[in-house]
XYZ file of C-alpha atoms in Angstrom:
775
model
C -23.029 -59.266 -31.099
C -21.575 -57.145 -28.406
C -18.397 -59.234 -28.494
C -18.146 -58.869 -32.299
C -18.559 -55.113 -32.065
C -15.892 -54.933 -29.435
C -13.513 -57.061 -31.482
C -14.064 -54.980 -34.620
C -13.424 -51.773 -32.714
C -10.225 -52.952 -31.107
C -7.771 -52.210 -34.004
C -9.096 -48.663 -34.443
C -9.053 -48.048 -30.717
C -5.521 -49.400 -30.442
C -4.354 -47.192 -33.332
C -5.990 -44.137 -31.796
C -4.457 -44.956 -28.445
C -1.012 -45.179 -30.034
C -1.331 -42.049 -32.191
C -3.017 -39.743 -29.694
C -0.015 -39.367 -27.372
C 2.311 -38.798 -30.315
C 0.037 -36.185 -31.852
C -0.509 -34.558 -28.458
C 3.214 -34.409 -27.805
C 3.872 -32.915 -31.229
C 1.268 -30.233 -30.617
C 2.790 -29.376 -27.247
C 6.242 -29.153 -28.818
C 4.882 -26.830 -31.519
C 3.229 -24.656 -28.880
C 6.444 -24.472 -26.864
C 8.497 -23.568 -29.937
C 5.992 -20.894 -30.979
C 6.205 -19.333 -27.524
C 9.988 -19.474 -27.625
C 10.084 -17.762 -31.020
C 7.722 -15.051 -29.820
C 9.771 -14.474 -26.680
C 12.985 -14.298 -28.713
C 11.460 -11.728 -31.066
C 10.081 -9.612 -28.220
C 13.368 -9.663 -26.316
C 15.332 -8.784 -29.422
C 12.976 -5.946 -30.272
C 13.036 -4.733 -26.671
C 16.828 -4.823 -26.617
C 17.073 -2.734 -29.783
C 14.247 -0.320 -28.972
C 15.410 0.066 -25.391
C 18.819 1.434 -26.422
C 20.559 -1.017 -24.114
C 24.136 -0.392 -25.312
C 25.393 2.908 -26.735
C 28.609 4.585 -27.642
C 29.361 7.834 -25.847
C 28.323 9.941 -28.843
C 25.036 8.064 -29.141
C 24.326 8.616 -25.467
C 25.096 12.319 -25.776
C 22.495 12.599 -28.533
C 19.984 10.764 -26.345
C 20.744 13.039 -23.411
C 20.281 16.144 -25.552
C 16.732 15.026 -26.404
C 15.655 14.825 -22.714
C 18.284 16.411 -20.466
C 15.962 16.655 -17.445
C 15.127 12.947 -17.699
C 18.674 11.653 -18.014
C 20.362 14.163 -15.724
C 18.595 13.445 -12.432
C 20.372 12.637 -9.183
C 18.772 10.007 -6.947
C 16.522 12.378 -4.895
C 14.999 13.856 -8.072
C 14.615 10.402 -9.577
C 12.769 9.046 -6.530
C 10.640 12.197 -6.299
C 9.638 11.819 -9.960
C 8.882 8.166 -9.271
C 6.119 9.292 -6.893
C 4.571 11.455 -9.606
C 5.006 8.905 -12.408
C 2.150 6.688 -11.202
C -0.111 9.622 -10.433
C -2.134 10.628 -7.414
C -5.726 10.561 -6.305
C -7.640 12.469 -3.685
C -9.124 10.281 -0.972
C -11.771 11.496 1.423
C -11.365 10.588 5.043
C -13.581 11.763 7.900
C -10.608 13.859 9.036
C -10.111 15.533 5.647
C -9.052 15.143 2.029
C -5.672 13.517 1.506
C -3.461 12.849 -1.501
C -2.683 9.226 -2.172
C 0.259 8.268 -4.367
C -0.750 5.359 -6.587
C 2.713 3.814 -6.505
C 1.736 2.396 -3.093
C -1.040 0.430 -4.818
C 1.575 -1.171 -7.122
C -0.714 -0.937 -10.197
C 1.906 -2.520 -12.471
C 1.794 -5.814 -10.557
C -0.569 -8.691 -11.220
C -2.930 -9.919 -8.517
C -0.608 -12.883 -7.858
C 2.389 -10.584 -7.415
C 0.481 -8.340 -5.010
C -0.503 -11.474 -3.096
C 3.153 -12.301 -2.494
C 4.062 -8.826 -1.282
C 1.475 -6.497 0.248
C 0.510 -3.068 -0.979
C 0.047 -0.163 1.414
C -3.433 0.364 2.824
C -4.129 3.853 4.146
C -1.218 5.900 5.547
C -1.713 8.767 3.091
C -0.186 11.148 5.644
C 2.971 9.017 5.739
C 3.163 9.073 1.942
C 2.825 12.851 1.971
C 5.613 13.272 4.514
C 8.010 11.136 2.471
C 7.194 13.080 -0.694
C 7.741 16.379 1.139
C 11.172 15.194 2.269
C 12.070 14.085 -1.275
C 11.059 17.469 -2.688
C 13.317 19.150 -0.135
C 16.203 16.853 -1.063
C 15.691 17.682 -4.728
C 15.846 21.406 -3.977
C 18.980 20.985 -1.878
C 20.690 18.918 -4.552
C 21.176 15.729 -2.545
C 19.599 13.620 0.192
C 21.385 15.024 3.229
C 19.033 13.429 5.753
C 17.822 9.908 6.393
C 14.059 9.383 6.167
C 13.326 7.377 9.318
C 9.921 5.706 9.515
C 9.130 5.022 13.152
C 6.166 3.436 14.831
C 5.030 0.297 16.630
C 5.697 -3.236 15.410
C 3.605 -4.134 12.375
C 2.574 -0.594 11.441
C 3.556 -1.012 7.736
C 6.992 0.642 7.874
C 8.546 -2.176 5.860
C 5.587 -2.168 3.470
C 6.170 1.512 2.709
C 9.802 0.818 1.797
C 8.905 -2.340 -0.110
C 6.416 -0.485 -2.322
C 9.013 2.183 -3.072
C 11.665 -0.366 -4.040
C 9.225 -2.340 -6.179
C 8.151 0.880 -7.873
C 11.802 1.711 -8.596
C 12.192 -1.615 -10.379
C 9.173 -0.980 -12.583
C 9.978 2.703 -13.194
C 13.515 1.890 -14.352
C 12.020 -0.375 -17.050
C 10.003 2.506 -18.518
C 11.238 5.106 -21.008
C 10.688 7.879 -18.457
C 12.780 6.083 -15.862
C 15.645 4.884 -18.088
C 19.032 4.835 -16.308
C 22.511 4.629 -17.824
C 26.016 3.881 -16.586
C 29.235 3.228 -18.459
C 32.077 0.719 -18.598
C 35.409 0.549 -20.397
C 35.956 -1.718 -23.408
C 39.390 -2.738 -24.696
C 39.421 -4.372 -28.154
C 41.818 -7.025 -29.304
C 44.997 -5.702 -30.835
C 44.026 -6.804 -34.323
C 40.812 -4.788 -33.988
C 42.807 -1.682 -33.171
C 45.306 -1.894 -35.987
C 47.664 0.674 -34.542
C 47.921 -1.387 -31.335
C 45.823 -0.735 -28.288
C 47.267 2.697 -27.824
C 49.226 2.195 -24.628
C 52.701 2.412 -26.070
C 52.339 5.951 -27.272
C 51.023 4.867 -30.687
C 47.844 6.557 -31.787
C 44.816 4.457 -32.765
C 44.387 4.173 -36.522
C 41.167 2.175 -36.918
C 37.996 3.736 -38.330
C 35.627 2.754 -35.509
C 33.940 5.670 -33.737
C 33.267 3.489 -30.695
C 34.190 0.075 -29.392
C 30.856 -0.131 -27.534
C 29.216 -2.427 -30.091
C 32.093 -4.870 -30.636
C 31.320 -8.557 -30.402
C 32.766 -10.416 -27.443
C 35.250 -12.164 -29.719
C 36.732 -8.789 -30.657
C 37.214 -7.666 -27.039
C 40.224 -8.370 -24.856
C 38.854 -6.897 -21.651
C 35.869 -5.030 -20.261
C 36.192 -3.113 -17.014
C 32.895 -2.903 -15.169
C 32.402 0.241 -13.066
C 30.355 -0.619 -10.023
C 29.750 2.957 -8.816
C 27.540 3.870 -11.788
C 29.092 7.283 -12.473
C 27.012 9.424 -14.798
C 28.410 9.214 -18.363
C 28.622 13.017 -18.611
C 31.211 13.007 -15.830
C 33.599 12.040 -18.641
C 33.331 15.616 -19.916
C 35.595 18.049 -18.024
C 33.592 20.060 -15.477
C 34.049 23.535 -16.975
C 33.064 22.490 -20.484
C 30.281 20.313 -19.075
C 28.689 23.226 -17.214
C 28.573 25.353 -20.342
C 27.081 22.510 -22.366
C 24.463 21.668 -19.713
C 23.350 25.273 -19.338
C 22.786 25.489 -23.071
C 20.996 22.126 -23.317
C 18.670 22.790 -20.387
C 17.855 26.273 -21.679
C 17.065 24.888 -25.126
C 14.802 22.266 -23.525
C 13.013 24.974 -21.466
C 13.860 23.305 -18.152
C 13.327 26.178 -15.716
C 15.178 24.580 -12.821
C 18.346 24.231 -14.892
C 20.844 21.371 -14.538
C 21.211 19.912 -11.032
C 24.358 20.840 -9.151
C 25.271 17.166 -8.860
C 25.550 16.947 -12.634
C 27.275 20.309 -13.028
C 30.141 19.719 -10.607
C 30.257 15.930 -10.198
C 33.514 14.109 -10.852
C 34.558 10.648 -11.902
C 35.134 8.085 -9.208
C 38.747 7.256 -8.371
C 38.802 4.119 -10.518
C 37.271 5.857 -13.542
C 39.616 8.792 -13.154
C 42.639 6.505 -13.168
C 41.471 4.727 -16.315
C 40.585 7.991 -18.042
C 43.973 9.582 -17.257
C 45.895 6.462 -18.309
C 44.066 6.316 -21.629
C 44.440 10.039 -22.241
C 48.181 9.832 -21.618
C 48.532 6.771 -23.830
C 46.707 8.471 -26.673
C 48.768 11.612 -26.332
C 45.783 13.712 -25.248
C 43.407 12.454 -27.947
C 40.089 12.842 -26.065
C 37.979 11.286 -28.822
C 40.197 8.209 -28.833
C 39.587 7.812 -25.105
C 35.819 8.026 -25.566
C 35.952 5.165 -28.061
C 36.529 2.852 -25.114
C 33.367 4.010 -23.335
C 30.429 1.644 -23.478
C 27.254 3.250 -22.122
C 24.804 0.663 -20.875
C 21.224 0.944 -19.751
C 20.684 -0.722 -16.418
C 17.607 -1.681 -14.453
C 17.004 -1.364 -10.745
C 16.703 -4.744 -9.073
C 16.190 -5.767 -5.474
C 17.205 -9.355 -6.119
C 20.514 -8.366 -7.695
C 20.951 -5.367 -5.373
C 21.186 -2.752 -8.103
C 19.844 0.642 -7.029
C 17.495 -0.930 -4.458
C 19.183 -2.479 -1.456
C 17.960 -3.489 1.981
C 20.398 -3.610 4.872
C 19.341 -5.410 8.029
C 20.570 -4.609 11.527
C 23.714 -6.692 11.154
C 26.917 -5.072 12.400
C 29.018 -4.630 9.295
C 30.564 -1.812 7.288
C 28.348 -0.755 4.390
C 31.112 0.103 1.886
C 34.474 -1.521 1.218
C 37.209 -1.778 -1.441
C 39.506 -4.476 -2.827
C 42.396 -4.301 -5.241
C 41.581 -5.781 -8.661
C 44.671 -5.200 -10.784
C 46.357 -8.109 -8.998
C 43.567 -10.394 -10.196
C 44.739 -12.760 -12.936
C 41.334 -12.575 -14.592
C 42.262 -9.028 -15.618
C 45.522 -9.989 -17.269
C 44.072 -8.962 -20.620
C 44.095 -5.330 -19.559
C 46.571 -3.061 -21.344
C 49.960 -2.781 -19.751
C 49.455 0.819 -18.670
C 46.415 -0.179 -16.596
C 48.024 -3.314 -15.196
C 50.674 -1.048 -13.739
C 47.968 1.119 -12.139
C 46.547 0.130 -8.771
C 42.832 -0.120 -9.315
C 40.334 -0.825 -6.559
C 36.828 -2.227 -6.797
C 34.390 -0.777 -4.288
C 31.418 -2.741 -2.994
C 28.891 -2.780 -0.202
C 25.321 -1.626 0.276
C 26.093 2.083 -0.161
C 27.639 1.261 -3.532
C 24.945 -1.187 -4.616
C 22.172 1.338 -3.887
C 23.817 4.109 -5.940
C 21.248 5.993 -8.010
C 18.318 4.627 -6.011
C 17.283 3.810 -2.453
C 19.070 2.165 0.442
C 16.660 0.762 3.008
C 18.109 0.479 6.513
C 15.733 -1.925 8.197
C 15.461 -1.759 12.007
C 18.217 0.825 12.011
C 18.203 1.549 15.739
C 18.722 -2.075 16.729
C 22.386 -1.471 16.006
C 24.667 -0.003 18.651
C 25.127 3.684 17.961
C 28.817 3.257 17.079
C 27.879 0.825 14.307
C 26.138 3.519 12.257
C 28.008 6.598 13.396
C 29.619 6.828 9.951
C 26.145 7.387 8.470
C 26.008 10.774 10.135
C 29.163 11.899 8.356
C 28.008 10.322 5.094
C 24.741 12.257 5.234
C 26.508 15.506 6.117
C 29.155 15.324 3.397
C 27.712 12.938 0.819
C 30.949 10.951 1.028
C 32.250 7.671 2.406
C 35.926 7.559 3.308
C 37.589 4.245 2.405
C 41.272 3.362 2.941
C 42.312 4.143 -0.642
C 39.678 6.566 -1.883
C 36.644 8.659 -1.040
C 33.348 7.534 -2.531
C 30.700 10.163 -3.303
C 27.184 8.893 -2.648
C 24.143 9.422 -4.844
C 21.216 7.754 -3.143
C 18.256 8.203 -0.832
C 18.373 6.492 2.553
C 15.122 5.257 4.083
C 15.227 3.623 7.488
C 12.768 2.042 9.883
C 12.768 1.854 13.658
C 10.505 0.748 16.445
C 9.300 3.521 18.747
C 10.784 1.713 21.744
C 14.250 1.908 20.202
C 13.721 5.519 19.140
C 12.775 6.450 22.704
C 15.993 4.867 23.951
C 17.979 6.653 21.233
C 16.515 9.991 22.316
C 18.054 9.486 25.737
C 21.529 9.061 24.268
C 23.820 12.032 24.808
C 24.638 12.205 21.081
C 21.028 12.156 19.875
C 21.017 15.920 19.313
C 23.850 15.656 16.798
C 22.071 12.873 14.915
C 18.640 14.534 15.004
C 19.593 17.115 12.392
C 20.296 14.314 9.905
C 17.006 12.493 10.463
C 13.697 13.161 8.738
C 11.352 11.512 11.239
C 8.115 10.178 9.730
C 5.664 8.778 12.236
C 3.955 5.572 11.086
C 1.201 4.641 13.560
C -1.280 1.801 13.469
C -4.344 2.437 11.327
C -7.304 3.896 13.180
C -10.018 3.233 10.608
C -11.331 -0.294 10.997
C -12.383 -0.296 7.341
C -8.758 0.186 6.265
C -7.666 -2.443 8.768
C -10.304 -4.806 7.394
C -8.941 -4.309 3.869
C -5.522 -5.495 5.014
C -6.944 -8.762 6.271
C -9.275 -9.303 3.317
C -6.660 -8.568 0.666
C -3.476 -9.886 2.230
C -4.378 -12.655 4.696
C -7.741 -14.279 4.004
C -6.916 -15.285 0.384
C -4.006 -17.353 1.703
C -6.158 -19.438 4.069
C -7.587 -21.653 1.268
C -10.879 -22.170 3.080
C -14.230 -20.485 2.750
C -14.258 -17.342 4.864
C -17.559 -16.491 6.537
C -18.851 -12.899 6.335
C -17.597 -10.463 8.995
C -14.555 -12.554 9.892
C -12.121 -9.815 8.898
C -14.334 -7.067 10.312
C -14.470 -8.648 13.766
C -10.677 -8.744 13.932
C -10.334 -5.231 12.488
C -12.815 -3.641 14.886
C -11.187 -5.209 17.912
C -7.697 -4.204 16.745
C -8.695 -0.570 16.190
C -10.511 -0.341 19.533
C -7.269 -1.321 21.289
C -5.475 1.623 19.629
C -7.831 4.485 20.487
C -7.307 7.018 23.258
C -9.915 8.867 25.226
C -10.197 12.490 24.026
C -9.032 15.229 26.377
C -11.845 17.818 26.582
C -9.459 20.429 27.984
C -7.836 20.720 24.561
C -11.001 21.902 22.872
C -12.997 25.102 23.166
C -16.605 24.900 24.211
C -18.989 23.558 23.056
C -16.739 21.047 21.190
C -15.087 20.073 24.478
C -18.472 19.100 25.891
C -19.220 16.980 22.822
C -15.985 14.981 22.898
C -16.401 14.367 26.641
C -19.133 11.863 25.932
C -17.409 10.248 22.946
C -16.896 6.576 23.771
C -14.477 4.141 22.171
C -17.162 2.675 19.898
C -18.327 6.155 18.887
C -14.785 7.162 18.021
C -14.184 3.992 16.017
C -17.309 4.576 13.897
C -16.487 8.275 13.528
C -12.994 7.521 12.192
C -14.278 4.849 9.808
C -17.466 6.417 8.431
C -17.574 9.997 9.677
C -20.816 9.132 11.429
C -21.293 10.807 14.853
C -23.074 9.084 17.757
C -26.818 8.715 17.089
C -27.860 10.444 20.320
C -26.429 13.864 19.437
C -28.677 16.703 18.349
C -28.162 18.096 14.809
C -25.987 21.034 15.895
C -23.638 18.842 17.921
C -23.481 16.284 15.132
C -22.488 18.969 12.667
C -19.920 20.419 15.088
C -18.308 17.027 15.706
C -18.171 16.079 12.019
C -16.546 19.411 11.188
C -13.807 18.822 13.767
C -12.871 15.188 13.226
C -9.481 16.395 11.990
C -8.766 18.030 15.369
C -9.769 14.860 17.167
C -7.642 12.740 14.838
C -4.566 14.936 15.377
C -5.071 15.601 19.090
C -2.018 13.642 20.227
C 0.063 13.908 17.039
C 2.689 16.075 18.771
C 3.065 13.728 21.741
C 5.457 10.828 22.151
C 2.566 8.677 23.389
C 0.382 9.365 20.352
C -2.842 7.622 19.403
C -2.024 4.576 17.282
C 1.294 3.870 18.992
C -0.100 1.124 21.233
C -2.555 -1.565 20.239
C -3.068 -4.964 18.681
C -0.642 -5.505 15.804
C -1.762 -6.814 12.389
C 0.945 -9.444 12.794
C -0.837 -10.844 15.839
C -4.162 -10.720 14.005
C -2.578 -12.668 11.158
C -1.760 -15.463 13.584
C -5.305 -15.344 14.986
C -6.797 -15.712 11.524
C -4.532 -18.622 10.672
C -5.516 -20.278 13.955
C -9.179 -19.708 13.129
C -8.655 -21.433 9.779
C -7.467 -24.532 11.642
C -10.357 -24.631 14.098
C -11.904 -28.093 14.363
C -15.148 -26.582 15.669
C -16.000 -24.673 12.487
C -15.868 -25.859 8.901
C -15.208 -22.393 7.509
C -13.029 -19.557 8.726
C -15.542 -18.209 11.196
C -15.860 -14.873 13.027
C -16.807 -16.927 16.077
C -13.440 -18.673 15.944
C -11.792 -15.251 15.760
C -13.790 -14.118 18.806
C -12.610 -17.213 20.648
C -9.023 -16.408 19.752
C -9.436 -12.801 20.926
C -10.831 -13.971 24.244
C -7.799 -16.208 24.746
C -5.493 -13.350 23.789
C -7.031 -11.007 26.355
C -6.135 -13.430 29.128
C -2.403 -13.009 28.446
C -2.095 -9.713 30.248
C 1.643 -10.057 30.800
C 2.410 -10.405 27.069
C 0.682 -7.416 25.485
C 1.381 -3.742 26.102
C -2.158 -2.751 25.114
C -3.572 -4.915 27.928
C -1.650 -3.029 30.620
C -3.491 0.349 30.936
C -6.354 0.668 33.390
C -9.771 0.810 31.683
C -11.154 4.327 31.339
C -14.623 5.809 31.036
C -16.173 5.323 27.634
C -14.742 1.841 27.150
C -11.165 2.922 26.385
C -8.407 0.419 27.244
C -11.070 -2.111 28.271
C -10.658 -5.474 26.493
C -13.838 -6.885 28.031
C -15.774 -3.952 26.578
C -14.071 -4.399 23.203
C -15.135 -8.038 23.073
C -18.717 -7.199 24.038
C -18.971 -4.431 21.429
C -17.501 -6.503 18.622
C -19.693 -9.468 19.542
C -22.858 -7.348 19.619
C -22.076 -5.718 16.267
C -21.396 -9.153 14.766
C -24.804 -10.448 15.832
C -26.472 -7.218 14.653
C -25.023 -7.748 11.179
C -25.889 -11.452 11.075
C -29.447 -10.651 12.172
C -29.832 -8.085 9.374
C -28.574 -10.642 6.840
C -30.957 -13.310 8.115
C -33.929 -10.961 8.219
C -33.422 -9.704 4.700
C -32.790 -13.221 3.418
C -35.951 -14.496 5.124
C -38.205 -12.542 2.764
C -40.640 -11.770 5.570
C -40.290 -8.065 4.830
C -39.038 -6.656 1.528
C -35.650 -4.903 2.044
C -36.727 -1.733 0.211
C -40.122 -1.511 1.870
C -39.053 0.786 4.691
C -36.891 2.940 2.448
C -39.900 3.661 0.248
C -42.053 4.254 3.293
C -39.554 6.708 4.779
C -39.321 8.627 1.506
C -43.111 9.085 1.549
C -42.933 10.040 5.208
C -40.334 12.783 4.594
C -42.417 14.054 1.670
C -45.442 14.484 3.944
C -43.372 15.903 6.828
C -41.970 18.611 4.546
C -45.482 19.620 3.492
C -46.680 19.565 7.112
C -43.864 21.815 8.387
C -44.276 24.269 5.512
C -48.073 24.267 5.769
C -48.485 23.028 2.209
C -50.803 20.542 0.516
C -49.889 17.534 -1.616
C -51.393 16.413 -4.918
C -52.948 12.956 -4.608
C -51.328 10.624 -7.190
C -54.670 9.027 -8.179
C -57.331 11.732 -7.842
C -55.089 14.665 -8.676
C -56.671 16.714 -5.889
C -54.671 18.805 -3.400
C -54.893 17.233 0.049
C -53.254 17.885 3.441
C -50.335 15.651 4.513
C -51.343 12.153 5.620
C -51.436 12.403 9.441
C -51.965 8.647 9.852
C -48.918 7.807 7.725
C -46.769 10.169 9.786
C -48.056 8.748 13.101
C -47.431 5.149 12.000
C -43.864 5.868 10.956
C -43.173 7.850 14.117
C -44.501 4.955 16.162
C -41.953 2.695 14.474
C -39.271 5.297 15.244
C -40.295 5.463 18.901
C -41.275 9.168 18.790
C -43.370 10.145 21.831
C -45.185 13.342 22.751
C -45.695 16.273 20.391
C -44.082 15.323 17.020
C -43.565 18.894 15.771
C -40.014 19.247 17.182
C -39.056 15.846 15.773
C -40.331 16.797 12.312
C -38.561 20.162 12.379
C -35.346 18.344 13.274
C -35.676 16.037 10.281
C -35.911 18.945 7.858
C -32.951 20.643 9.583
C -30.894 17.543 8.897
C -31.886 17.616 5.235
C -30.922 21.301 5.029
C -27.556 20.630 6.684
C -26.875 17.778 4.260
C -27.687 20.017 1.270
C -25.257 22.660 2.549
C -22.505 20.040 2.823
C -23.388 18.549 -0.601
C -24.431 21.548 -2.719
C -24.195 19.705 -6.030
C -26.153 16.593 -5.042
C -29.845 15.782 -4.695
C -30.871 14.907 -1.107
C -30.793 11.161 -0.528
C -33.072 10.209 2.392
C -31.647 6.684 2.556
C -28.222 8.183 3.261
C -29.313 11.063 5.482
C -31.633 8.927 7.596
C -29.965 5.526 7.432
C -30.220 5.079 11.224
C -33.953 5.958 11.271
C -34.719 3.576 8.411
C -32.856 0.805 10.188
C -34.820 1.575 13.368
C -38.081 1.235 11.428
C -36.935 -2.011 9.937
C -35.953 -3.372 13.355
C -39.303 -2.360 14.845
C -41.177 -4.136 12.063
C -39.084 -7.256 12.496
C -39.665 -7.186 16.222
C -43.333 -7.817 15.498
C -42.346 -10.915 13.499
C -39.905 -12.489 15.914
C -41.807 -15.768 16.193
C -42.035 -16.631 12.456
C -38.487 -15.408 11.976
C -37.219 -17.677 14.759
C -38.982 -20.644 13.170
C -37.312 -19.870 9.844
C -33.913 -19.784 11.525
C -34.605 -23.147 13.181
C -35.737 -24.687 9.902
C -32.697 -23.266 8.083
C -30.321 -24.884 10.563
C -32.223 -28.182 10.304
C -32.238 -28.138 6.501
C -28.525 -27.358 6.200
C -27.396 -29.827 8.858
C -29.940 -32.654 8.676
C -31.347 -32.440 5.152
C -34.885 -31.780 3.843
C -36.587 -34.983 5.015
C -38.014 -33.571 8.235
C -39.602 -30.463 6.700
C -42.826 -29.901 4.800
C -42.534 -28.918 1.141
C -43.702 -25.342 1.741
C -41.210 -24.886 4.547
C -38.439 -26.358 2.422
C -39.132 -23.849 -0.337
C -39.006 -20.885 2.052
C -35.817 -22.093 3.696
C -34.194 -22.922 0.347
C -34.929 -19.380 -0.890
C -33.485 -17.994 2.335
C -30.337 -20.073 1.833
C -29.938 -18.856 -1.760
C -30.125 -15.255 -0.612
C -27.513 -15.923 2.060
C -25.188 -17.464 -0.535
C -25.436 -14.205 -2.476
C -24.204 -12.451 0.674
C -21.103 -14.638 0.944
C -22.268 -17.522 3.133
C -21.857 -21.169 2.277
C -23.987 -23.935 3.792
C -21.727 -24.428 6.811
C -21.219 -20.758 7.657
C -24.942 -20.032 7.162
C -25.863 -22.846 9.546
C -23.271 -21.686 12.077
C -24.487 -18.083 11.930
C -28.196 -18.987 12.152
C -27.581 -21.397 15.014
C -25.530 -18.834 16.936
C -28.193 -16.156 16.391
C -30.908 -18.516 17.621
C -28.990 -19.237 20.827
C -28.049 -15.603 21.376
C -31.349 -13.797 20.726
C -34.213 -16.195 20.019
C -33.704 -19.093 22.414
C -36.964 -18.237 24.249
C -39.032 -18.562 21.048
C -37.843 -21.947 19.803
C -39.062 -25.149 21.370
């Protein structure tokens, strides 16, 4: 029967097998065609709505609608770019800073941001660049080069990259629309009175040749310098028109000087004069040949966003084009004129930004011309002078800048440089974000918790300098004297002062983090100049991902890599200084601190996942404790929640909590201090309700640790059973134990562990802190 059923089914199955691929292919073809039609419609609509090609008169109407938008020189355009994406206020322990959202690249997809990094931190650098751009806009042109300088890997290139990527996106928006013009020469039959170069006047009825089909065009001269279309209007008449347009549009600043007095480039001037002469002075006939075209900034095609490496070459050049046979269709009058095509990075970046990467790696003579270009806004070429309209942004390593400062001509260059210091980050939380967002996703392996943090903490510790108490008035000088490297790292990241300080000193230190942060900002050897580079950390993380010892990307593999790195004392500048008091410049101390903090965090995760003590238990207990302490200090009674009677504060509750906190002797001073901290918090947060879990986070953690200390033995057994379950399977454990361990594992998964990383972490914690309790 089975054979009969199979035989009967065979024809239908064969037919289905034959038809299915055909039907599937047809559906895929239909889907592809539908997408193609949609794309064609969107592109066509975008081309029309985007006003891609205009005649001169059409452009003039467009300009009159928004003169401030379409009349901006490059510095104003780049300045407005910063404001286009908006700003936000970020709170750092050292103050409130303005962050420009363009450095977050919000227009990019997650995949695009994965290919090119966004800028983490560095709000002060962003502010300095914006300040320089505002000054350029006021002065009318960018007469200085913005030079980002700092150590290797301090995000100088990322800053420039974000700006160039933002320029590309901004130029695609209505607010950032850019226009240039070219010259169009129609076929003779299109212009029925001949092309107008033999003295005959044009007789056709077209107002512009800008929209002619290709078949109706003999030649099109592309203008590479991207002159503003209004430069076609004589300067005197243009100034009068601009003043009236800007006044009518209520633009207080008025037209920029660049637009008021700017002139056509040499090539455009030659074409304009030749046409004007051929048409016997008919200005409108000349403008018929103008084709105004919207263009878009592009890094790939080097339009308005160009990066120049440290190669030794001239950045602008010219070549004769009228001898080119491809231009034989030009009118006779222009063929007899010597026209030159200019090219090079200074030309390609016109209207936007020229990035000069690693500028100071060049010999000084190789970029001497930049000084004159910045001073005059011109580049002298053999046959013409090119006027520049761009913003120059350069980058340089501090080592090269130091050498440049020793050069006898540095003083003459200094006036044309806008130096913007770009140090390493000093908040390990920002550093951690770099690794988590830009490196770890590329490793394609599970990443265990705290892997990025271990690397970030170590990197930041290598960058910190010991405070100089002599620079601070008392009593602040006394406070910073005892500030160790770990204390400073936590202070910069979280604004949290060392736990041993009394309330007044804590408040004093928190209020002066900005002074500490800026202590060495005026020095050549500033904090953040020397330290472990993110580029080196990137290599460490990739090495950790290849470790044969761990199945996930493990913080222990990172620690191993850091230990190896610290042995190469002849390769790293940050390993050279002699260790100082407080753990500064001491790699052995850095490793010990990072290792201890790693195990502290793993232990907290394991404890909370164990379920031995409810995570919120001590928070609730501390809230009740503070409630009773407040009543005790104020001499008040409390209403009992069940009986409703007024009773004195619970002395036993307060003693039990204080025992967990390690309070000895008379508790009155301790209790007064707690209420002082609440009062100080309320003063600093006048609009918020006091949050004991935030104000007393350290005390709550101390209570939790004390309670867990009493349960070390059962906790150690749970760790042992967890390792056995994850590595050997459930066979060797009783059912009750398996349930407890399985619940613990589930909670760890919620915290980012997988089976391998959980087993590795539990095993390491057992060896490190509970080896004496496990048989």
